[in-house]
CSV table of C-alpha atoms in Angstrom, one decimal:
chain,number,residue,atom,x,y,z
P,1,MET,CA,31.8,-89.3,48.9
P,2,SER,CA,32.6,-87.5,45.6
P,3,GLN,CA,28.8,-87.1,45.1
P,4,LEU,CA,28.5,-85.3,48.3
P,5,PHE,CA,31.5,-83.2,47.4
P,6,ARG,CA,29.9,-82.3,44.0
P,7,ARG,CA,26.8,-81.2,45.7
P,8,PHE,CA,28.6,-78.5,47.7
P,9,ILE,CA,31.1,-77.4,45.2
P,10,SER,CA,30.3,-76.9,41.5
P,11,LEU,CA,33.0,-78.9,39.7
P,12,PRO,CA,33.2,-79.0,35.9
P,13,ILE,CA,31.5,-82.1,34.3
P,14,GLN,CA,33.9,-85.0,34.0
P,15,SER,CA,35.3,-85.7,30.6
P,16,ILE,CA,33.9,-88.7,28.6
P,17,ARG,CA,37.5,-89.8,28.3
P,18,SER,CA,37.8,-90.2,32.1
P,19,PHE,CA,36.9,-93.3,34.0
P,20,HIS,CA,33.2,-93.8,34.6
P,21,SER,CA,32.5,-94.3,38.3
P,22,PHE,CA,29.5,-96.2,39.3
P,23,ASP,CA,29.1,-94.6,42.7
P,24,GLU,CA,27.3,-91.7,41.0
P,25,VAL,CA,23.9,-92.0,39.4
P,26,THR,CA,23.9,-91.0,35.7
P,27,PRO,CA,20.9,-88.8,34.7
P,28,ALA,CA,18.7,-90.3,32.0
P,29,LYS,CA,16.5,-88.7,29.3
P,30,TYR,CA,15.0,-89.4,26.0
P,31,ILE,CA,16.9,-88.5,22.8
P,32,SER,CA,16.1,-84.9,21.8
P,33,THR,CA,17.6,-81.8,20.3
P,34,ARG,CA,17.9,-78.4,22.0
P,35,LEU,CA,15.3,-75.9,20.7
P,36,GLN,CA,14.2,-78.2,17.8
P,37,ASN,CA,17.5,-77.5,16.1
P,38,GLY,CA,17.2,-78.0,12.3
P,39,ILE,CA,13.4,-77.9,12.0
P,40,GLY,CA,13.5,-74.4,10.7
P,41,SER,CA,15.4,-73.4,7.6
P,42,ARG,CA,18.9,-73.5,9.3
P,43,TYR,CA,21.0,-75.6,11.6
P,44,VAL,CA,22.9,-74.0,14.4
P,45,CYS,CA,26.2,-75.5,15.5
P,46,GLN,CA,26.0,-76.1,19.2
P,47,LEU,CA,29.7,-75.7,19.8
P,48,GLN,CA,30.3,-72.0,20.8
P,49,ARG,CA,34.0,-71.9,21.7
P,50,LEU,CA,37.0,-74.2,21.7
P,51,THR,CA,40.0,-73.7,23.9
P,52,ILE,CA,43.1,-75.7,23.1
P,53,GLN,CA,45.7,-75.8,25.9
P,54,VAL,CA,49.1,-76.9,24.6
P,55,CYS,CA,52.7,-77.0,25.6
P,56,LYS,CA,55.4,-75.9,23.2
P,57,GLU,CA,58.1,-78.2,24.5
P,58,PHE,CA,56.9,-81.5,25.9
P,59,ARG,CA,56.5,-84.6,23.8
P,60,THR,CA,52.9,-85.2,25.2
P,61,SER,CA,51.5,-82.4,23.0
P,62,PHE,CA,53.3,-83.3,19.8
P,63,GLY,CA,50.1,-84.2,18.0
P,64,THR,CA,48.2,-81.1,19.2
P,65,ARG,CA,51.1,-78.9,18.1
P,66,GLU,CA,51.0,-80.5,14.6
P,67,TRP,CA,47.3,-80.0,14.4
P,68,ILE,CA,47.6,-76.4,15.3
P,69,ALA,CA,50.3,-75.9,12.7
P,70,ASN,CA,48.6,-77.6,9.9
P,71,GLU,CA,44.8,-77.7,10.3
P,72,LEU,CA,43.8,-74.9,12.7
P,73,THR,CA,43.4,-72.2,10.1
P,74,ALA,CA,41.5,-74.4,7.7
P,75,PHE,CA,39.2,-75.5,10.5
P,76,ALA,CA,38.6,-71.9,11.6
P,77,ARG,CA,37.8,-70.9,8.1
P,78,GLN,CA,35.4,-73.7,7.6
P,79,HIS,CA,33.6,-73.2,10.9
P,80,PRO,CA,33.5,-69.4,11.5
P,81,TYR,CA,30.8,-69.9,14.1
P,82,VAL,CA,33.2,-71.4,16.6
P,83,VAL,CA,35.5,-69.1,18.5
P,84,ILE,CA,38.9,-70.8,18.9
P,85,TYR,CA,41.4,-69.9,21.7
P,86,VAL,CA,44.9,-71.4,21.8
P,87,GLN,CA,46.5,-71.3,25.3
P,88,PRO,CA,50.2,-72.2,25.5
P,89,ARG,CA,51.0,-73.6,28.9
P,90,ARG,CA,54.5,-74.5,29.7
P,91,HIS,CA,55.2,-78.1,30.8
P,92,ARG,CA,51.6,-79.3,31.2
P,93,PRO,CA,49.5,-81.8,29.3
P,94,PRO,CA,47.4,-80.7,26.3
P,95,ASN,CA,43.7,-80.4,26.7
P,96,VAL,CA,40.8,-79.3,24.5
P,97,ILE,CA,37.8,-77.6,26.1
P,98,GLY,CA,34.5,-77.1,24.3
P,99,GLU,CA,31.9,-74.7,25.5
P,100,TYR,CA,28.4,-75.1,24.1
P,101,LEU,CA,25.4,-72.8,23.5
P,102,SER,CA,23.4,-74.4,26.3
P,103,GLY,CA,26.2,-73.5,28.8
P,104,ASP,CA,27.6,-77.0,29.1
P,105,ARG,CA,31.4,-77.6,29.1
P,106,GLN,CA,33.3,-80.6,27.7
P,107,TRP,CA,36.9,-81.2,28.7
P,108,ILE,CA,39.1,-83.7,26.8
P,109,PRO,CA,42.7,-84.5,27.6
P,110,LEU,CA,44.9,-85.0,24.5
P,111,SER,CA,48.1,-86.3,26.0
P,112,ASN,CA,50.2,-88.4,23.6
P,113,CYS,CA,47.5,-88.1,20.9
P,114,ASP,CA,48.8,-87.9,17.4
P,115,ARG,CA,47.4,-85.4,14.8
P,116,SER,CA,44.6,-87.6,13.5
P,117,HIS,CA,43.4,-88.4,17.0
P,118,VAL,CA,43.4,-84.7,17.9
P,119,ASN,CA,41.4,-84.0,14.8
P,120,TRP,CA,39.0,-86.8,15.7
P,121,TRP,CA,38.4,-85.5,19.2
P,122,ILE,CA,37.9,-81.9,18.0
P,123,HIS,CA,35.4,-83.0,15.4
P,124,SER,CA,33.6,-85.1,17.9
P,125,LEU,CA,33.2,-81.9,20.1
P,126,LEU,CA,32.1,-80.0,17.0
P,127,THR,CA,29.3,-82.4,16.2
P,128,GLN,CA,28.0,-82.8,19.7
P,129,GLN,CA,25.1,-81.2,21.5
P,130,GLY,CA,27.2,-80.8,24.6
P,131,ASP,CA,25.6,-83.0,27.2
P,132,PRO,CA,28.0,-85.8,27.7
P,133,GLN,CA,26.8,-87.4,30.9
P,134,TRP,CA,23.3,-88.3,29.8
P,135,ARG,CA,22.2,-91.9,29.6
P,136,LEU,CA,19.7,-92.3,26.8
P,137,LEU,CA,16.5,-94.2,27.9
P,138,LYS,CA,16.0,-95.3,24.3
P,139,GLN,CA,17.8,-94.8,21.0
P,140,MET,CA,14.6,-93.5,19.4
P,141,HIS,CA,11.7,-91.4,20.7
P,142,THR,CA,8.6,-89.8,19.3
P,143,ASP,CA,6.1,-87.4,20.9
P,144,SER,CA,3.2,-88.9,18.9
P,145,PRO,CA,3.5,-92.7,19.0
P,146,SER,CA,0.2,-93.4,17.3
P,147,ILE,CA,-1.3,-91.4,14.4
P,148,GLN,CA,-4.6,-93.1,14.6
P,149,GLY,CA,-4.9,-92.6,18.4
P,150,THR,CA,-4.8,-95.2,21.1
P,151,TRP,CA,-7.2,-98.1,20.9
P,152,THR,CA,-10.2,-98.1,23.2
P,153,PRO,CA,-13.0,-100.7,23.5
P,154,PHE,CA,-15.2,-98.1,21.7
P,155,THR,CA,-13.1,-97.7,18.5
P,156,ASN,CA,-14.6,-99.2,15.4
P,157,LYS,CA,-17.5,-100.5,17.3
P,158,PRO,CA,-20.6,-100.6,15.1
P,159,ILE,CA,-23.1,-98.1,16.4
P,160,ASP,CA,-26.3,-100.1,15.6
P,161,ARG,CA,-25.7,-102.7,18.3
P,162,THR,CA,-27.4,-100.5,20.9
P,163,LEU,CA,-30.7,-100.8,19.0
P,164,ARG,CA,-30.7,-104.6,18.6
P,165,ILE,CA,-33.0,-106.9,20.6
P,166,TYR,CA,-31.3,-110.1,21.6
P,167,PRO,CA,-31.3,-112.9,20.5
P,168,ASP,CA,-30.8,-111.2,17.2
P,169,LYS,CA,-31.3,-113.0,13.9
P,170,ASP,CA,-28.5,-111.2,12.0
P,171,LEU,CA,-25.9,-111.8,14.6
P,172,THR,CA,-26.8,-115.5,15.0
P,173,ASP,CA,-26.6,-115.9,11.2
P,174,ILE,CA,-23.1,-114.6,11.2
P,175,GLU,CA,-22.1,-117.2,13.8
P,176,TYR,CA,-24.2,-120.1,12.6
P,177,PRO,CA,-25.1,-119.7,8.9
P,178,GLN,CA,-28.6,-121.3,8.3
P,179,MET,CA,-27.7,-122.3,4.7
P,180,THR,CA,-26.1,-125.7,4.2
P,181,ALA,CA,-23.2,-126.3,1.8
P,182,THR,CA,-25.5,-128.0,-0.8
P,183,GLN,CA,-27.9,-125.1,-0.8
P,184,GLN,CA,-25.0,-122.7,-1.3
P,185,ILE,CA,-23.7,-124.7,-4.3
P,186,LYS,CA,-27.2,-124.9,-5.8
P,187,GLU,CA,-27.6,-121.1,-5.4
P,188,LEU,CA,-24.3,-120.5,-7.1
P,189,PHE,CA,-25.3,-122.8,-10.0
P,190,GLU,CA,-28.6,-120.9,-10.5
P,191,GLN,CA,-26.8,-117.6,-10.4
P,192,GLU,CA,-24.4,-118.7,-13.1
P,193,LYS,CA,-27.3,-119.9,-15.2
P,194,LEU,CA,-28.9,-116.4,-14.9
P,195,ASN,CA,-25.6,-114.7,-15.8
P,196,LYS,CA,-25.3,-116.9,-19.0
P,197,THR,CA,-28.9,-116.1,-20.1
P,198,THR,CA,-28.4,-112.4,-19.6
S,1,MET,CA,35.2,-98.7,32.6
S,2,VAL,CA,35.9,-99.9,36.1
S,3,ARG,CA,38.2,-97.8,38.2
S,4,LEU,CA,41.4,-99.9,38.3
S,5,LEU,CA,43.2,-97.9,41.0
S,6,ARG,CA,42.0,-97.3,44.5
S,7,TYR,CA,41.2,-93.7,45.5
S,8,GLY,CA,44.1,-93.6,47.9
S,9,THR,CA,46.8,-94.8,45.5
S,10,ILE,CA,46.3,-91.9,43.0
S,11,PHE,CA,47.5,-89.2,45.3
S,12,GLY,CA,49.7,-91.5,47.4
S,13,PRO,CA,48.7,-94.0,50.0
S,14,LEU,CA,46.4,-92.7,52.8
S,15,LYS,CA,47.8,-95.2,55.3
S,16,ASP,CA,50.2,-92.6,56.5
S,17,ARG,CA,48.6,-90.9,59.4
S,18,TRP,CA,49.9,-87.4,58.6
S,19,ARG,CA,48.8,-87.6,55.0
S,20,TYR,CA,45.3,-88.8,56.0
S,21,LEU,CA,45.0,-85.9,58.4
S,22,TYR,CA,46.3,-83.4,55.8
S,23,LYS,CA,43.8,-84.6,53.2
S,24,THR,CA,40.9,-84.5,55.6
S,25,ASP,CA,41.8,-81.0,56.7
S,26,LEU,CA,41.9,-79.9,53.0
S,27,TYR,CA,38.5,-81.4,52.4
S,28,LYS,CA,37.0,-79.7,55.4
S,29,ARG,CA,38.5,-76.4,54.4
S,30,ARG,CA,37.1,-76.7,50.9
S,31,ILE,CA,33.6,-77.4,52.3
S,32,GLU,CA,33.9,-74.4,54.6
S,33,ALA,CA,34.9,-72.1,51.8
S,34,GLY,CA,31.6,-72.9,50.1
S,35,PRO,CA,30.8,-72.6,46.5
S,36,GLU,CA,32.8,-70.5,44.1
S,37,PRO,CA,31.4,-67.0,43.5
S,38,GLU,CA,29.7,-66.5,40.1
S,39,ARG,CA,32.1,-64.8,37.7
S,40,PHE,CA,31.6,-63.1,34.3
S,41,ARG,CA,32.7,-65.3,31.4
S,42,SER,CA,34.6,-62.3,30.2
S,43,ALA,CA,36.7,-62.4,33.4
S,44,LEU,CA,38.5,-65.5,32.2
S,45,ILE,CA,41.6,-65.3,30.1
S,46,ASN,CA,40.2,-67.0,27.0
S,47,TRP,CA,37.8,-64.2,26.0
S,48,ASN,CA,37.8,-62.0,22.9
S,49,TYR,CA,34.5,-60.2,22.7
S,50,ASP,CA,34.9,-59.1,19.1
S,51,ALA,CA,35.6,-62.7,18.0
S,52,GLU,CA,32.6,-63.9,19.9
S,53,LEU,CA,30.4,-61.3,18.2
S,54,HIS,CA,31.8,-62.2,14.8
S,55,ALA,CA,31.1,-65.9,15.5
S,56,CYS,CA,27.6,-65.0,16.6
S,57,THR,CA,26.8,-63.4,13.2
S,58,HIS,CA,28.1,-66.5,11.4
S,59,ARG,CA,26.1,-68.8,13.7
S,60,PHE,CA,22.8,-67.7,12.4
S,61,GLY,CA,23.9,-66.9,8.9
S,62,GLU,CA,23.0,-63.2,9.2
S,63,LYS,CA,25.1,-60.4,7.9
S,64,ILE,CA,25.1,-57.9,10.7
S,65,ASN,CA,27.5,-55.1,11.4
S,66,ILE,CA,29.6,-55.8,14.5
S,67,GLU,CA,28.9,-52.4,16.0
S,68,SER,CA,25.2,-52.9,15.5
S,69,LEU,CA,25.3,-56.3,17.2
S,70,ARG,CA,27.3,-54.8,20.1
S,71,HIS,CA,24.6,-52.2,20.4
S,72,ALA,CA,21.9,-54.9,20.4
S,73,LEU,CA,23.6,-56.9,23.1
S,74,THR,CA,24.2,-54.0,25.5
S,75,ASP,CA,21.7,-53.9,28.3
S,76,SER,CA,20.6,-50.7,30.0
S,77,SER,CA,21.9,-52.0,33.4
S,78,PHE,CA,25.4,-52.1,31.8
S,79,LEU,CA,25.1,-48.5,30.8
S,80,ASN,CA,23.8,-47.5,34.3
S,81,GLN,CA,26.8,-49.3,35.8
S,82,ILE,CA,29.2,-47.4,33.5
S,83,VAL,CA,27.6,-44.0,34.4
S,84,LYS,CA,27.8,-44.9,38.1
S,85,GLN,CA,31.5,-45.8,37.8
S,86,ARG,CA,32.1,-42.5,36.0
S,87,THR,CA,30.4,-40.4,38.7
S,88,GLU,CA,32.4,-42.2,41.3
S,89,ALA,CA,35.6,-41.5,39.4
S,90,GLY,CA,34.6,-37.8,39.2
S,91,LEU,CA,33.9,-37.7,35.5
S,92,ALA,CA,30.9,-36.0,33.9
S,93,ALA,CA,28.3,-38.7,34.0
S,94,ASN,CA,25.5,-36.8,32.3
S,95,ASP,CA,27.6,-36.0,29.3
S,96,GLN,CA,26.2,-38.6,26.9
S,97,THR,CA,28.7,-37.7,24.2
S,98,THR,CA,31.4,-39.4,26.2
S,99,LEU,CA,29.5,-42.6,26.0
S,100,SER,CA,29.9,-44.1,22.6
S,101,PHE,CA,27.0,-46.5,22.9
S,102,THR,CA,23.4,-46.7,23.9
S,103,HIS,CA,21.3,-49.6,25.3
S,104,ASN,CA,19.1,-51.9,23.3
S,105,GLU,CA,15.7,-50.8,24.5
S,106,GLU,CA,14.5,-49.3,21.3
S,107,LEU,CA,15.9,-52.1,19.1
S,108,ALA,CA,14.1,-54.6,21.4
S,109,LYS,CA,10.8,-52.8,20.9
S,110,ARG,CA,11.4,-52.8,17.1
S,111,GLY,CA,12.2,-56.6,17.2
S,112,GLU,CA,9.1,-57.3,19.4
S,113,GLN,CA,6.9,-55.4,16.9
S,114,ILE,CA,8.3,-57.5,14.0
S,115,ALA,CA,7.9,-60.8,15.9
S,116,GLU,CA,4.4,-60.1,17.1
S,117,ASP,CA,3.3,-59.0,13.7
S,118,PHE,CA,4.8,-62.0,11.9
S,119,LEU,CA,3.6,-64.6,14.5
S,120,ARG,CA,0.0,-63.3,14.3
S,121,ARG,CA,0.1,-63.3,10.5
S,122,ALA,CA,1.7,-66.8,10.3
S,123,LEU,CA,-0.8,-68.3,12.7
S,124,GLN,CA,-3.7,-66.7,11.0
S,125,TYR,CA,-2.4,-68.0,7.7
S,126,TRP,CA,-2.0,-71.6,8.9
S,127,TYR,CA,-5.0,-71.8,11.1
S,128,PRO,CA,-7.5,-69.6,9.2
S,129,LYS,CA,-10.6,-70.9,11.2
S,130,PHE,CA,-9.0,-70.4,14.6
S,131,PRO,CA,-10.6,-67.4,16.4
S,132,GLN,CA,-8.7,-64.2,16.9
S,133,GLU,CA,-8.7,-64.5,20.7
S,134,GLY,CA,-6.9,-67.9,20.5
S,135,ILE,CA,-4.3,-66.5,18.1
S,136,ASP,CA,-3.7,-63.6,20.4
S,137,THR,CA,-3.2,-66.0,23.3
S,138,ILE,CA,-0.7,-68.1,21.4
S,139,THR,CA,1.3,-65.1,20.3
S,140,LYS,CA,1.3,-63.9,23.8
S,141,PHE,CA,2.6,-67.3,25.0
S,142,LEU,CA,5.3,-67.3,22.4
S,143,LEU,CA,6.5,-63.8,23.3
S,144,SER,CA,6.2,-64.3,27.0
S,145,GLU,CA,9.3,-63.8,29.1
S,146,PRO,CA,10.1,-67.5,30.1
S,147,THR,CA,9.7,-68.7,26.5
S,148,ILE,CA,11.9,-66.1,25.0
S,149,ALA,CA,14.4,-66.3,27.8
S,150,ASP,CA,14.7,-70.0,27.2
S,151,ILE,CA,15.2,-69.6,23.5
S,152,SER,CA,17.7,-66.8,24.1
S,153,SER,CA,19.8,-68.8,26.6
S,154,GLY,CA,19.7,-71.8,24.3
S,155,LEU,CA,21.1,-69.8,21.5
S,156,GLY,CA,24.1,-68.7,23.5
S,157,PHE,CA,23.2,-65.1,24.3
S,158,LYS,CA,23.8,-65.8,28.0
S,159,THR,CA,27.5,-65.1,27.8
S,160,LEU,CA,27.3,-62.4,25.1
S,161,ILE,CA,25.0,-59.9,26.8
S,162,ARG,CA,26.8,-57.0,28.4
S,163,CYS,CA,25.0,-56.4,31.8
S,164,ASP,CA,25.9,-55.8,35.4
S,165,VAL,CA,25.3,-59.4,36.7
S,166,PRO,CA,27.3,-62.5,35.8
S,167,SER,CA,24.2,-64.5,34.8
S,168,PRO,CA,21.7,-62.2,33.1
S,169,HIS,CA,18.1,-62.2,34.3
S,170,SER,CA,15.3,-63.3,32.0
S,171,THR,CA,14.3,-59.7,31.2
S,172,MET,CA,17.8,-59.0,29.9
S,173,LEU,CA,17.8,-62.2,27.9
S,174,LYS,CA,14.5,-61.4,26.3
S,175,LYS,CA,15.5,-57.8,25.5
S,176,ALA,CA,18.8,-59.0,23.9
S,177,PHE,CA,17.1,-61.6,21.8
S,178,LEU,CA,14.4,-59.2,20.5
S,179,ALA,CA,17.0,-56.6,19.9
S,180,PHE,CA,18.9,-59.1,17.8
S,181,ILE,CA,15.8,-59.5,15.6
S,182,GLY,CA,15.7,-55.7,15.4
S,183,ALA,CA,19.3,-55.6,14.4
S,184,ILE,CA,18.7,-58.1,11.6
S,185,ASP,CA,15.8,-55.9,10.3
S,186,GLU,CA,18.1,-52.8,10.6
S,187,ASN,CA,21.0,-54.4,8.7
S,188,ASN,CA,19.3,-56.7,6.2
S,189,ASP,CA,15.6,-56.6,5.4
S,190,ARG,CA,12.3,-57.5,7.2
S,191,HIS,CA,12.2,-60.8,5.3
S,192,ARG,CA,15.3,-62.1,7.0
S,193,ALA,CA,14.1,-60.9,10.4
S,194,GLU,CA,10.8,-62.7,9.9
S,195,LEU,CA,12.6,-65.9,8.8
S,196,PHE,CA,14.6,-65.7,12.0
S,197,VAL,CA,11.3,-65.5,14.0
S,198,ALA,CA,9.9,-68.5,12.1
S,199,ASP,CA,13.0,-70.5,12.7
S,200,PHE,CA,13.5,-69.9,16.4
S,201,ILE,CA,10.3,-68.6,18.0
S,202,LEU,CA,7.6,-70.3,16.0
S,203,THR,CA,9.3,-73.7,16.3
S,204,HIS,CA,8.6,-73.5,20.1
S,205,LEU,CA,5.2,-74.9,19.1
S,206,VAL,CA,6.6,-78.2,18.1
S,207,GLY,CA,5.2,-81.0,20.3
S,208,LYS,CA,2.7,-78.6,21.8
S,209,ASP,CA,-1.1,-78.5,21.4
S,210,ILE,CA,-2.4,-75.0,20.6
S,211,ASN,CA,-5.8,-76.0,22.0
S,212,GLU,CA,-4.2,-76.5,25.4
S,213,ILE,CA,-2.3,-73.2,25.2
S,214,TRP,CA,-5.6,-71.4,24.7
S,215,HIS,CA,-7.8,-72.7,27.5
S,216,ILE,CA,-11.5,-72.4,26.8
S,217,LYS,CA,-13.5,-72.0,30.0
S,218,ASN,CA,-17.0,-72.7,28.6
S,219,PRO,CA,-16.6,-74.9,25.5
S,220,MET,CA,-20.3,-75.6,25.1
S,221,GLY,CA,-21.1,-71.9,25.1
S,222,LEU,CA,-18.5,-71.1,22.6
S,223,LEU,CA,-19.6,-74.0,20.4
S,224,THR,CA,-23.2,-72.6,20.4
S,225,LYS,CA,-21.9,-69.2,19.6
S,226,VAL,CA,-19.7,-70.5,16.7
S,227,LEU,CA,-22.6,-72.5,15.2
S,228,GLU,CA,-24.9,-69.6,15.5
S,229,GLU,CA,-22.5,-67.4,13.6
S,230,ASN,CA,-22.2,-70.0,10.8
S,231,GLY,CA,-26.0,-70.2,10.6
S,232,ARG,CA,-26.3,-73.8,11.9
S,233,GLN,CA,-28.6,-75.2,14.6
S,234,ALA,CA,-27.7,-75.4,18.2
S,235,PRO,CA,-25.5,-78.4,19.4
S,236,GLU,CA,-27.2,-81.5,20.9
S,237,SER,CA,-25.3,-83.9,23.0
S,238,ARG,CA,-26.2,-87.6,23.0
S,239,LEU,CA,-24.9,-90.6,25.0
S,240,ILE,CA,-23.3,-93.1,22.6
S,241,TRP,CA,-21.8,-95.7,24.9
S,242,ALA,CA,-21.6,-96.3,28.6
S,243,THR,CA,-19.8,-99.0,30.5
S,244,GLY,CA,-19.2,-99.8,34.2
S,245,VAL,CA,-21.9,-97.3,35.2
S,246,SER,CA,-22.2,-98.6,38.8
S,247,SER,CA,-18.5,-99.1,39.2
S,248,VAL,CA,-15.6,-96.8,40.1
S,249,LEU,CA,-14.2,-97.0,36.5
S,250,SER,CA,-17.3,-95.8,34.8
S,251,THR,CA,-16.9,-94.5,31.2
S,252,TYR,CA,-19.4,-92.5,29.2
S,253,VAL,CA,-18.9,-91.6,25.5
S,254,VAL,CA,-20.9,-88.5,24.5
S,255,GLY,CA,-21.3,-87.3,20.9
S,256,ILE,CA,-22.3,-83.9,19.8
S,257,TYR,CA,-24.6,-83.3,16.9
S,258,SER,CA,-26.1,-80.3,15.1
S,259,ASN,CA,-29.2,-81.0,13.2
S,260,LYS,CA,-28.4,-84.7,13.2
S,261,GLU,CA,-24.9,-83.9,11.8
S,262,TYR,CA,-22.0,-85.4,13.7
S,263,LEU,CA,-19.6,-82.8,15.2
S,264,GLY,CA,-17.4,-84.7,17.6
S,265,LYS,CA,-17.3,-87.1,20.5
S,266,SER,CA,-15.3,-87.9,23.6
S,267,ALA,CA,-15.1,-90.2,26.6
S,268,GLY,CA,-15.2,-89.2,30.2
S,269,ALA,CA,-15.7,-90.5,33.8
S,270,THR,CA,-19.0,-88.7,34.2
S,271,ILE,CA,-21.5,-87.6,31.7
S,272,SER,CA,-20.8,-83.9,32.3
S,273,ILE,CA,-17.1,-84.4,31.9
S,274,ALA,CA,-17.6,-86.4,28.7
S,275,GLU,CA,-20.0,-83.7,27.3
S,276,GLU,CA,-17.5,-80.9,28.0
S,277,MET,CA,-14.7,-82.9,26.3
S,278,ALA,CA,-16.9,-83.7,23.4
S,279,ALA,CA,-17.6,-80.0,23.0
S,280,ARG,CA,-13.9,-79.4,23.0
S,281,ASP,CA,-13.5,-82.1,20.4
S,282,ALA,CA,-16.2,-80.5,18.2
S,283,LEU,CA,-14.5,-77.1,18.5
S,284,ARG,CA,-11.2,-78.6,17.5
S,285,ARG,CA,-12.8,-80.1,14.4
S,286,LEU,CA,-14.5,-76.8,13.6
S,287,PHE,CA,-11.3,-74.8,14.0
S,288,GLU,CA,-9.3,-77.4,12.1
S,289,THR,CA,-6.7,-77.6,14.8
S,290,ASP,CA,-7.2,-81.3,15.7
S,291,GLU,CA,-4.5,-83.9,15.7
S,292,GLN,CA,-4.9,-84.8,12.0
S,293,ARG,CA,-4.0,-81.2,11.1
S,294,ALA,CA,-0.6,-81.0,9.3
S,295,PRO,CA,2.1,-79.2,11.4
S,296,ILE,CA,3.2,-75.7,10.5
S,297,PRO,CA,5.9,-75.9,7.7
S,298,PHE,CA,8.4,-73.8,9.5
S,299,ASP,CA,10.9,-73.4,6.7
S,300,LYS,CA,8.4,-73.2,3.8
S,301,LEU,CA,5.8,-70.6,5.0
S,302,TYR,CA,6.8,-68.1,2.3
S,303,LYS,CA,6.9,-70.8,-0.4
S,304,LYS,CA,3.5,-72.0,0.6
S,305,GLY,CA,1.9,-68.5,0.0
S,306,LEU,CA,2.4,-66.4,3.2
S,307,LEU,CA,3.0,-62.9,1.8
S,308,ILE,CA,5.6,-60.6,3.3
S,309,ASP,CA,3.5,-57.5,3.0
S,310,LYS,CA,-0.3,-57.4,3.2
């Protein structure tokens, strides 16, 4: 039912803090970064803007209020690439909304969270790529799984086999050596003799 | 992770007849109303354009004047809209002195010039044996509208552009991105602008094969031509292996030689396909763009010897 509803009306993506409902199919992908972030000489923080919605009176936003009073300026100074908006809303629960460069949006309710929890959630938004609802097919992925190339029946096959006439003496010698063990030992003995004389 | 409450119990039990009818009616009305109209991001209450621009300069670590950046992100359609609004209001529309800004067309041209020049130079530097035609094709691919628009929207220019539609078209995205490069050149130096191009446009080649971007129609003809230019003998193709000749899954391995010297080999379902693929393989080896080639060192091109000026 809710899936059908979503199809018609564009609702914001559900928060990762909300309950996960199994009646919707989670999209899956391999682990990747947007635009090969970090391969060049710089890293671009994917969090574009942060909106903190807070109430000045209610107990539910006590931690959020404390965070704003104590850590907001330092955070803004440390991360000047994030635009921070603080929205006071009377008698409503506190939220933090992160908007990302890719256009995705993350919404996290902060009701009854203390200062350290608020800090944790805000930093988790900061370090994210912004796509919360993806199921990773694997924890690691590579575009080039084999450097040597995939094996085929023709790889490392000696090329002179086309010219041989079967039964071939060399090939049978490999399978069934004509020399007996005694003969081999005798040969080794003679070789050693030669080595000593020279 | 499992939903502990039933749907009905969150908003009150639906067993009441009137409540059920009320909810169903609300649902139907929402469906009838259709999707929400697209709005500008700037229409929302949490929007400060100056702060956004300031953050944008910090995001890429570029020192750009805010006015210059505002200029770079202003599309011509926005200017046209303003002029139209002024004429409707009865103001002098043609008087350009009243408009304190211009659009980014010229900056975009400047940025495109820098990007094209740098990309061509970098590719020539890293793939010295790759022919000029191929380098032109790859540069064209990197500067094409879908590629640049994808990069531009991935770097957050989507909401920052000033234009007359809520979601800017790909031409607008491209112009704004190239104008940003032009603005870097204007405020800093050419070196910074070229580094920006290397970081964000050239990295689009990661995971892509440049031999596939430049599609050669007649590989055997090109191979003959290249060998002739190098003063070598014409290529000869030889069948190395063949299996399952009479079956559906037949495989032929064809090698290409020039004066008994090995150039390349490849497998194929028929002999003609295998020969063509072998010619491509030989070309890849001659141009030094095969899989064993080291990838472009995106952040160390200057350190490795690419000069800023010729």
